[in-house]
Amino acid sequence: MRTALVWFRDDLRVGDNPALTAAIARGTPVVAVYLLDEESPDVRPLGGASRWWLHQSLQSLRASLDALGIPLVLRRGAAGAVIPLVATEAAADAVFWNRRYGRAERTVDAALKLGLREAGLHVQSHAASLLYEPWTLTTGAGQPYSVFTPFWRRALAMPEPRRPLPAPAGTAGTAQSPQSETLEDWGLQPSAPDWAGGLRAAWQPGEQGALDLLAEFLGEKLPLYPEQRDEPAEDVTSRLSPALRWGEISPFTVWHETMRVRAAAASGHPGAEAASAFLRQLGWREFAAHVSFHAADLHRVNWRREFDAFEWPPLDPRALTAWQRGLTGVPLVDAGMRELWATGTMHNRVRMVVASYLSKNLLIDWRQGEEWFWQTLVDADAASNPFNWQWVAGSGADAAPYFRIFNPVLQQQKFDPHGSYVRRHVPEWGTPDYPEPLVDLGESRRAALAAYERVRRPA
Ligand code: FAD
């Protein structure tokens, strides 16, 4: 009997997974494969925190697939070589996957689709990780959007995103499973030293963990979201970003569950406004993917090319290390950087502050900060991370104007007025053990403005 092969990528879930559902619907046995591809050209290798997350999430996916009678095959190598091989070993006559939107990944997928079809296999791809595929929204002039507000207005004027698919039932028959590597073979988890203790305490990777977070958010936190979502000491945001990045939860599920809560709130009830505010944040995720789809190499190349003329001073490695370790002498910056190192995440407001401090007070190229986030965030996302870094640095789409330099002291007064967040992560704050400020905030601000001014009005 022939088999259907499902290639899992950024969609580590069985619920609302169109590729999996379509494969099961064929009525043949199904084999799943996950490929650790560190060989295809230009596919960005995962950072350390992402590798840790992937290990846990694949364990969870394997358990869910087991319950459906579907074996999960783990392999390493370049997709172009390994996927056809696994298809042959599984005696597959059809291959299913959900689409990816990065340029390098699309190149890999397009070539593979062609090759598999030429070899006589049926290949089918689906939309699963974005509410609006990047080419489906265009301006009146048929161009991609470069400003968020009209982008989101257009999105909201489109037909409502489709409903999530019902959970799949088991498969017909059992396939003969190709050889699989083990997760342990891949060495995704840190060992010497094991720096992941804080990550283990903070997160439950996998589909069930994601559904639990969504239920908790909608049930308890949503009404507080509009008022308190900028306060890093409060735990009122969804914490769904890693689950969305890895596709452990579908944005369609998030959308419709949120709309259900919104509909349940009587009109005029604050819940309705809160739901819109939350969905708007999901809109920023969509916008980042849209911008990244239409721009090459967002993590390397300024989206606004006039920023190529910006003269970054020679890198001061001492300053970069102080920023990475949370030893700059600026309490909110240090708290954020230590939160990141300890837990693999950082509150959004504080991400903006630390990014502004690195690129505008320390005058360190935003790419250095983006790379550190890429290594340390559990939600490190190939579109959202560089998009947001460029947004803060001023070189990105719909970016903060270059002269908007967050003052970390005022930001702390406004968003952490009692210092609860800072003290949680920087216990020695206010004692002689706490470092002196690395740079003078006023002076460094003036230097940054002068440097940016030279880009705006070249001599
Ligand atoms: P919520 O407030 O609950 O928001 C719901 C969802 O909306 C999030 O889970 C996320 O998927 C999306 N979202 C919210 N804000 C943004 C945003 N500004 N851009 C894109 N999507 C957004 N987010 C990532 O997912 N991956 C990254 O690599 C990443 N890097 C960032 C780097 C910088 C410098 C900055 C300023 C922001 C970055 N963000 C990134 C966006 C944002 O900080 C996180 O998505 C957010 O903190 C996640 O917390 P939450 O899930 O509780 O968010």
Short mmCIF file of C-alpha atoms in Angstrom, two decimals, residues 35-441:
data_model
loop_
_atom_site.label_atom_id
_atom_site.label_comp_id
_atom_site.label_asym_id
_atom_site.label_seq_id
_atom_site.Cartn_x
_atom_site.Cartn_y
_atom_site.Cartn_z
CA LEU A 35 14.37 17.46 9.02
CA LEU A 36 17.12 19.36 10.82
CA ASP A 37 18.42 21.20 7.80
CA GLU A 38 21.70 22.94 8.51
CA GLU A 39 22.99 22.45 4.99
CA SER A 40 20.64 24.12 2.50
CA PRO A 41 22.21 27.37 1.30
CA ASP A 42 21.13 30.53 3.14
CA VAL A 43 18.74 28.77 5.53
CA ARG A 44 19.66 30.47 8.82
CA PRO A 45 20.93 27.98 11.42
CA LEU A 46 18.85 27.93 14.62
CA GLY A 47 20.09 29.79 17.69
CA GLY A 48 20.79 28.03 21.00
CA ALA A 49 17.46 28.77 22.71
CA SER A 50 15.57 27.72 19.57
CA ARG A 51 17.45 24.44 19.50
CA TRP A 52 16.44 23.79 23.11
CA TRP A 53 12.80 24.56 22.30
CA LEU A 54 12.83 22.37 19.20
CA HIS A 55 13.99 19.34 21.22
CA GLN A 56 11.08 19.66 23.65
CA SER A 57 8.54 20.46 20.97
CA LEU A 58 9.46 17.45 18.84
CA GLN A 59 9.04 15.18 21.85
CA SER A 60 5.55 16.56 22.30
CA LEU A 61 4.75 16.25 18.58
CA ARG A 62 5.94 12.64 18.56
CA ALA A 63 3.54 11.79 21.40
CA SER A 64 0.61 13.41 19.56
CA LEU A 65 1.46 11.62 16.32
CA ASP A 66 1.90 8.30 18.14
CA ALA A 67 -1.68 8.63 19.36
CA LEU A 68 -2.77 8.93 15.72
CA GLY A 69 -0.68 5.93 14.66
CA ILE A 70 1.78 8.06 12.69
CA PRO A 71 5.52 7.51 13.12
CA LEU A 72 7.76 10.59 13.28
CA VAL A 73 11.03 10.17 11.40
CA LEU A 74 13.92 12.47 12.36
CA ARG A 75 16.65 13.13 9.84
CA ARG A 76 19.45 15.62 9.23
CA GLY A 77 20.78 17.05 5.99
CA ALA A 78 19.84 19.21 3.03
CA ALA A 79 16.13 18.99 2.26
CA GLY A 80 16.72 18.59 -1.49
CA ALA A 81 18.58 15.34 -0.89
CA VAL A 82 16.93 13.90 2.21
CA ILE A 83 13.19 14.41 1.62
CA PRO A 84 13.14 12.42 -1.67
CA LEU A 85 15.13 9.70 0.08
CA VAL A 86 12.68 9.48 2.98
CA ALA A 87 9.78 9.49 0.50
CA THR A 88 11.31 6.49 -1.25
CA GLU A 89 12.04 4.66 2.02
CA ALA A 90 8.45 5.26 3.14
CA ALA A 91 7.09 4.07 -0.23
CA ALA A 92 5.30 7.41 -0.43
CA ASP A 93 3.44 8.45 -3.54
CA ALA A 94 2.41 11.81 -2.10
CA VAL A 95 4.14 14.48 -0.01
CA PHE A 96 2.33 17.17 1.99
CA TRP A 97 3.62 20.25 3.77
CA ASN A 98 2.54 23.66 5.06
CA ARG A 99 4.16 26.61 3.35
CA ARG A 100 7.15 28.61 4.62
CA TYR A 101 7.70 32.20 3.59
CA GLY A 102 11.43 32.92 4.00
CA ARG A 103 13.24 33.41 0.71
CA ALA A 104 15.82 30.64 1.20
CA GLU A 105 13.15 28.21 2.41
CA ARG A 106 10.92 29.00 -0.56
CA THR A 107 13.79 28.31 -2.93
CA VAL A 108 14.36 24.92 -1.28
CA ASP A 109 10.66 24.06 -1.34
CA ALA A 110 10.10 25.12 -4.96
CA ALA A 111 13.02 23.00 -6.21
CA LEU A 112 11.89 20.05 -4.16
CA LYS A 113 8.31 20.30 -5.36
CA LEU A 114 9.51 20.27 -8.96
CA GLY A 115 11.86 17.32 -8.41
CA LEU A 116 9.28 15.22 -6.57
CA ARG A 117 6.64 15.90 -9.21
CA GLU A 118 9.07 14.96 -11.96
CA ALA A 119 9.63 11.72 -10.10
CA GLY A 120 5.89 11.09 -10.29
CA LEU A 121 4.85 11.98 -6.74
CA HIS A 122 1.86 14.07 -5.83
CA VAL A 123 2.98 17.17 -3.90
CA GLN A 124 0.57 19.43 -2.06
CA SER A 125 1.28 22.53 0.02
CA HIS A 126 -1.05 24.42 2.35
CA ALA A 127 -1.39 27.73 4.19
CA ALA A 128 -1.11 27.25 7.94
CA SER A 129 1.12 29.71 9.73
CA LEU A 130 -0.19 33.11 8.62
CA LEU A 131 -3.73 34.46 8.51
CA TYR A 132 -2.89 36.28 5.26
CA GLU A 133 -0.26 34.86 2.95
CA PRO A 134 2.14 37.69 2.10
CA TRP A 135 1.11 38.06 -1.55
CA THR A 136 -2.61 38.23 -0.80
CA LEU A 137 -2.60 41.78 0.57
CA THR A 138 -1.53 44.59 -1.74
CA THR A 139 -2.04 48.34 -1.84
CA GLY A 140 -4.44 49.91 -4.33
CA ALA A 141 -1.44 50.20 -6.68
CA GLY A 142 -0.74 46.47 -6.38
CA GLN A 143 2.36 46.98 -4.24
CA PRO A 144 3.35 45.37 -0.92
CA TYR A 145 2.55 47.42 2.15
CA SER A 146 5.29 49.34 3.95
CA VAL A 147 3.13 50.92 6.67
CA PHE A 148 1.33 48.89 9.31
CA THR A 149 -1.95 50.79 9.78
CA PRO A 150 -3.19 50.55 6.16
CA PHE A 151 -1.91 46.96 6.02
CA TRP A 152 -3.99 45.96 9.02
CA ARG A 153 -7.00 47.98 7.83
CA ARG A 154 -6.87 46.05 4.54
CA ALA A 155 -6.50 42.75 6.38
CA LEU A 156 -9.55 43.46 8.49
CA ALA A 157 -11.55 44.30 5.35
CA MET A 158 -10.78 40.85 3.87
CA PRO A 159 -13.11 37.89 4.40
CA GLU A 160 -12.61 36.53 7.91
CA PRO A 161 -9.72 34.01 8.23
CA ARG A 162 -10.90 30.42 7.77
CA ARG A 163 -12.06 28.39 10.75
CA PRO A 164 -9.60 25.95 12.35
CA LEU A 165 -9.90 22.38 11.09
CA PRO A 166 -11.35 19.72 13.38
CA ALA A 167 -8.80 17.57 15.20
CA PRO A 168 -7.70 14.65 12.99
CA ALA A 169 -8.72 11.11 13.77
CA GLY A 170 -6.33 8.16 13.42
CA THR A 171 -4.94 6.92 10.12
CA ALA A 172 -5.80 3.94 7.97
CA GLY A 173 -3.25 1.20 8.58
CA THR A 174 0.30 1.51 9.74
CA ALA A 175 3.11 2.48 7.44
CA GLN A 176 6.50 0.90 7.43
CA SER A 177 8.59 3.60 9.02
CA PRO A 178 11.95 4.59 7.53
CA GLN A 179 14.98 4.69 9.82
CA SER A 180 14.97 7.60 12.23
CA GLU A 181 17.76 9.36 14.07
CA THR A 182 17.14 10.15 17.73
CA LEU A 183 16.73 13.57 19.30
CA GLU A 184 19.71 12.77 21.49
CA ASP A 185 21.81 12.30 18.31
CA TRP A 186 21.11 15.90 17.45
CA GLY A 187 22.54 17.40 20.64
CA LEU A 188 20.02 20.26 20.66
CA GLN A 189 20.09 20.61 24.43
CA PRO A 190 22.96 22.32 26.22
CA SER A 191 25.00 20.04 28.47
CA ALA A 192 28.28 21.55 29.62
CA PRO A 193 27.22 23.95 30.93
CA ASP A 194 23.48 23.28 31.09
CA TRP A 195 22.17 26.84 30.83
CA ALA A 196 18.56 25.79 30.18
CA GLY A 197 17.33 25.52 33.81
CA GLY A 198 15.56 28.91 33.60
CA LEU A 199 13.97 27.93 30.29
CA ARG A 200 12.64 24.68 31.72
CA ALA A 201 11.12 26.59 34.65
CA ALA A 202 9.52 29.22 32.43
CA TRP A 203 8.06 27.20 29.56
CA GLN A 204 6.10 24.14 28.56
CA PRO A 205 6.88 23.72 24.84
CA GLY A 206 4.41 21.76 22.71
CA GLU A 207 0.85 21.97 21.46
CA GLN A 208 -0.90 21.36 24.77
CA GLY A 209 1.20 24.01 26.52
CA ALA A 210 0.21 26.49 23.80
CA LEU A 211 -3.51 25.71 24.08
CA ASP A 212 -3.27 26.07 27.86
CA LEU A 213 -1.61 29.49 27.50
CA LEU A 214 -4.33 30.66 25.11
CA ALA A 215 -7.09 29.51 27.46
CA GLU A 216 -5.42 31.18 30.43
CA PHE A 217 -4.89 34.39 28.49
CA LEU A 218 -8.45 34.63 27.18
CA GLY A 219 -9.99 33.48 30.46
CA GLU A 220 -8.01 35.63 32.88
CA LYS A 221 -5.70 38.19 31.38
CA LEU A 222 -7.47 39.65 28.36
CA PRO A 223 -9.46 42.40 30.18
CA LEU A 224 -6.19 43.71 31.68
CA TYR A 225 -4.32 43.60 28.38
CA PRO A 226 -5.02 47.10 26.98
CA GLU A 227 -4.12 48.86 30.24
CA GLN A 228 -1.20 46.78 31.45
CA ARG A 229 0.42 45.13 28.47
CA ASP A 230 3.27 47.66 28.48
CA GLU A 231 4.16 47.00 32.11
CA PRO A 232 6.91 44.39 32.29
CA ALA A 233 6.27 43.56 35.96
CA GLU A 234 2.73 42.42 35.10
CA ASP A 235 2.03 39.06 33.52
CA VAL A 236 -0.89 40.03 31.28
CA THR A 237 0.35 39.23 27.78
CA SER A 238 -0.31 35.88 26.15
CA ARG A 239 3.29 34.52 26.05
CA LEU A 240 2.27 32.76 22.85
CA SER A 241 5.13 34.03 20.67
CA PRO A 242 7.30 30.87 20.81
CA ALA A 243 4.24 28.67 20.20
CA LEU A 244 3.32 30.80 17.18
CA ARG A 245 6.89 30.81 15.91
CA TRP A 246 7.08 27.01 16.06
CA GLY A 247 3.53 26.54 14.88
CA GLU A 248 2.49 24.69 18.03
CA ILE A 249 -0.68 26.73 17.80
CA SER A 250 -2.30 28.00 14.65
CA PRO A 251 -3.01 31.72 14.24
CA PHE A 252 -6.46 30.66 12.97
CA THR A 253 -7.16 29.04 16.32
CA VAL A 254 -5.94 32.14 18.16
CA TRP A 255 -8.05 34.37 15.92
CA HIS A 256 -11.31 32.44 16.27
CA GLU A 257 -10.97 31.72 19.99
CA THR A 258 -10.36 35.43 20.57
CA MET A 259 -13.35 36.37 18.40
CA ARG A 260 -15.50 33.94 20.36
CA VAL A 261 -14.59 35.70 23.61
CA ARG A 262 -15.15 39.04 21.96
CA ALA A 263 -18.61 38.03 20.77
CA ALA A 264 -19.46 36.77 24.24
CA ALA A 265 -18.61 40.14 25.77
CA ALA A 266 -21.66 42.36 25.63
CA SER A 267 -21.17 45.16 23.13
CA GLY A 268 -19.42 48.08 24.73
CA HIS A 269 -17.82 45.71 27.23
CA PRO A 270 -14.06 46.30 27.66
CA GLY A 271 -13.48 42.70 26.52
CA ALA A 272 -14.31 43.65 22.94
CA GLU A 273 -11.75 46.43 22.86
CA ALA A 274 -9.18 44.19 24.53
CA ALA A 275 -9.72 41.47 21.92
CA SER A 276 -9.10 43.97 19.10
CA ALA A 277 -5.95 45.24 20.83
CA PHE A 278 -4.65 41.68 21.12
CA LEU A 279 -5.49 40.77 17.52
CA ARG A 280 -3.74 43.94 16.38
CA GLN A 281 -0.52 42.56 17.91
CA LEU A 282 -1.06 39.40 15.91
CA GLY A 283 -1.34 41.82 12.99
CA TRP A 284 2.24 42.99 13.66
CA ARG A 285 3.37 39.38 13.30
CA GLU A 286 1.57 39.22 9.95
CA PHE A 287 3.09 42.55 8.90
CA ALA A 288 6.61 41.43 9.80
CA ALA A 289 6.13 38.32 7.66
CA HIS A 290 4.71 40.44 4.82
CA VAL A 291 7.66 42.85 4.87
CA SER A 292 10.19 40.06 5.20
CA PHE A 293 8.64 38.14 2.29
CA HIS A 294 9.05 41.13 0.00
CA ALA A 295 12.57 42.10 1.16
CA ALA A 296 15.66 39.98 0.84
CA ASP A 297 17.79 39.17 3.87
CA LEU A 298 16.09 41.36 6.45
CA HIS A 299 18.59 40.28 9.11
CA ARG A 300 21.53 41.51 7.07
CA VAL A 301 20.28 44.32 4.84
CA ASN A 302 18.77 47.66 5.84
CA TRP A 303 15.17 47.76 4.63
CA ARG A 304 15.67 51.48 3.96
CA ARG A 305 18.80 51.34 1.88
CA GLU A 306 19.77 54.96 2.64
CA PHE A 307 20.82 53.59 6.04
CA ASP A 308 23.66 51.75 4.32
CA ALA A 309 25.49 55.09 4.51
CA PHE A 310 25.26 55.13 8.32
CA GLU A 311 28.75 55.01 9.76
CA TRP A 312 28.77 52.71 12.77
CA PRO A 313 31.84 53.39 14.90
CA PRO A 314 34.30 50.48 15.26
CA LEU A 315 32.72 47.84 17.51
CA ASP A 316 33.60 48.15 21.21
CA PRO A 317 33.46 44.49 22.31
CA ARG A 318 33.49 45.51 25.97
CA ALA A 319 30.29 47.52 25.54
CA LEU A 320 28.61 44.72 23.58
CA THR A 321 29.46 42.19 26.29
CA ALA A 322 28.18 44.52 29.03
CA TRP A 323 24.89 44.84 27.14
CA GLN A 324 24.61 41.09 26.59
CA ARG A 325 25.25 40.33 30.25
CA GLY A 326 23.03 43.07 31.67
CA LEU A 327 25.91 45.09 33.13
CA THR A 328 25.42 48.48 31.49
CA GLY A 329 24.52 50.33 34.69
CA VAL A 330 21.10 51.21 33.22
CA PRO A 331 18.61 49.31 35.39
CA LEU A 332 15.80 48.69 32.87
CA VAL A 333 18.26 47.62 30.17
CA ASP A 334 20.09 45.30 32.54
CA ALA A 335 16.85 43.79 33.84
CA GLY A 336 15.69 43.05 30.29
CA MET A 337 18.98 41.49 29.22
CA ARG A 338 19.10 39.31 32.33
CA GLU A 339 15.47 38.28 31.88
CA LEU A 340 16.38 37.22 28.35
CA TRP A 341 19.38 35.17 29.43
CA ALA A 342 17.51 33.51 32.29
CA THR A 343 14.20 32.73 30.58
CA GLY A 344 14.65 32.97 26.79
CA THR A 345 12.23 35.85 26.53
CA MET A 346 11.90 39.54 27.30
CA HIS A 347 8.86 41.76 27.65
CA ASN A 348 8.07 43.63 24.43
CA ARG A 349 8.39 47.12 25.94
CA VAL A 350 11.82 46.24 27.32
CA ARG A 351 12.91 44.71 23.98
CA MET A 352 12.30 48.13 22.44
CA VAL A 353 14.28 49.85 25.19
CA VAL A 354 17.32 47.52 25.05
CA ALA A 355 17.36 47.65 21.25
CA SER A 356 17.25 51.44 21.26
CA TYR A 357 19.99 51.58 23.91
CA LEU A 358 22.28 49.27 21.90
CA SER A 359 21.80 50.94 18.54
CA LYS A 360 21.42 54.56 19.62
CA ASN A 361 23.25 55.02 22.94
CA LEU A 362 26.05 52.52 22.41
CA LEU A 363 26.01 53.09 18.64
CA ILE A 364 26.43 49.37 18.03
CA ASP A 365 25.11 48.06 14.72
CA TRP A 366 21.57 46.68 15.15
CA ARG A 367 22.74 43.44 13.47
CA GLN A 368 24.81 42.61 16.57
CA GLY A 369 21.73 42.90 18.77
CA GLU A 370 19.55 40.98 16.32
CA GLU A 371 22.06 38.13 16.31
CA TRP A 372 22.18 38.01 20.13
CA PHE A 373 18.38 37.87 20.25
CA TRP A 374 18.47 35.19 17.54
CA GLN A 375 20.70 33.08 19.75
CA THR A 376 18.89 33.65 23.05
CA LEU A 377 15.15 34.08 22.37
CA VAL A 378 12.88 31.04 22.41
CA ASP A 379 10.61 32.93 20.00
CA ALA A 380 13.49 33.95 17.67
CA ASP A 381 11.66 34.43 14.41
CA ALA A 382 13.30 34.97 11.03
CA ALA A 383 10.81 37.70 10.13
CA SER A 384 9.75 39.31 13.44
CA ASN A 385 13.22 39.59 14.94
CA PRO A 386 15.00 41.54 12.20
CA PHE A 387 11.81 43.44 11.40
CA ASN A 388 11.56 44.73 14.97
CA TRP A 389 15.27 45.45 15.27
CA GLN A 390 15.15 47.53 12.13
CA TRP A 391 11.97 49.18 13.36
CA VAL A 392 13.75 50.35 16.51
CA ALA A 393 17.00 51.27 14.75
CA GLY A 394 15.09 53.43 12.26
CA SER A 395 16.14 51.53 9.13
CA GLY A 396 13.00 49.39 8.88
CA ALA A 397 9.49 49.48 7.48
CA ASP A 398 7.16 51.90 9.26
CA ALA A 399 10.09 52.45 11.60
CA ALA A 400 10.31 54.70 14.60
CA PRO A 401 11.84 57.93 13.32
CA TYR A 402 15.61 58.03 13.85
CA PHE A 403 15.31 60.83 16.41
CA ARG A 404 13.06 58.68 18.63
CA ILE A 405 15.57 57.48 21.17
CA PHE A 406 13.97 55.77 24.13
CA ASN A 407 15.17 57.24 27.40
CA PRO A 408 15.51 54.10 29.56
CA VAL A 409 15.23 56.09 32.79
CA LEU A 410 11.94 57.71 31.76
CA GLN A 411 10.71 54.38 30.38
CA GLN A 412 11.34 52.80 33.77
CA GLN A 413 9.55 55.64 35.58
CA LYS A 414 6.56 55.21 33.28
CA PHE A 415 6.29 51.44 32.92
CA ASP A 416 7.99 50.08 36.06
CA PRO A 417 7.38 52.95 38.50
CA HIS A 418 7.92 50.86 41.63
CA GLY A 419 10.98 49.11 40.23
CA SER A 420 9.38 45.68 40.72
CA TYR A 421 10.54 44.34 37.35
CA VAL A 422 14.04 45.77 37.72
CA ARG A 423 14.50 44.37 41.23
CA ARG A 424 13.25 40.93 40.11
CA HIS A 425 16.13 40.64 37.64
CA VAL A 426 18.76 42.98 39.13
CA PRO A 427 18.72 42.29 42.86
CA GLU A 428 21.87 44.34 43.50
CA TRP A 429 20.32 47.49 41.97
CA GLY A 430 20.91 50.43 44.32
CA THR A 431 23.83 48.76 46.13
CA PRO A 432 27.55 49.49 45.62
CA ASP A 433 27.77 46.21 43.66
CA TYR A 434 25.71 47.64 40.83
CA PRO A 435 27.88 48.97 37.95
CA GLU A 436 28.23 52.64 37.04
CA PRO A 437 26.56 53.62 33.75
CA LEU A 438 28.64 52.57 30.77
CA VAL A 439 27.86 55.77 28.86
CA ASP A 440 26.23 59.09 29.62
CA LEU A 441 22.68 58.88 28.28
#
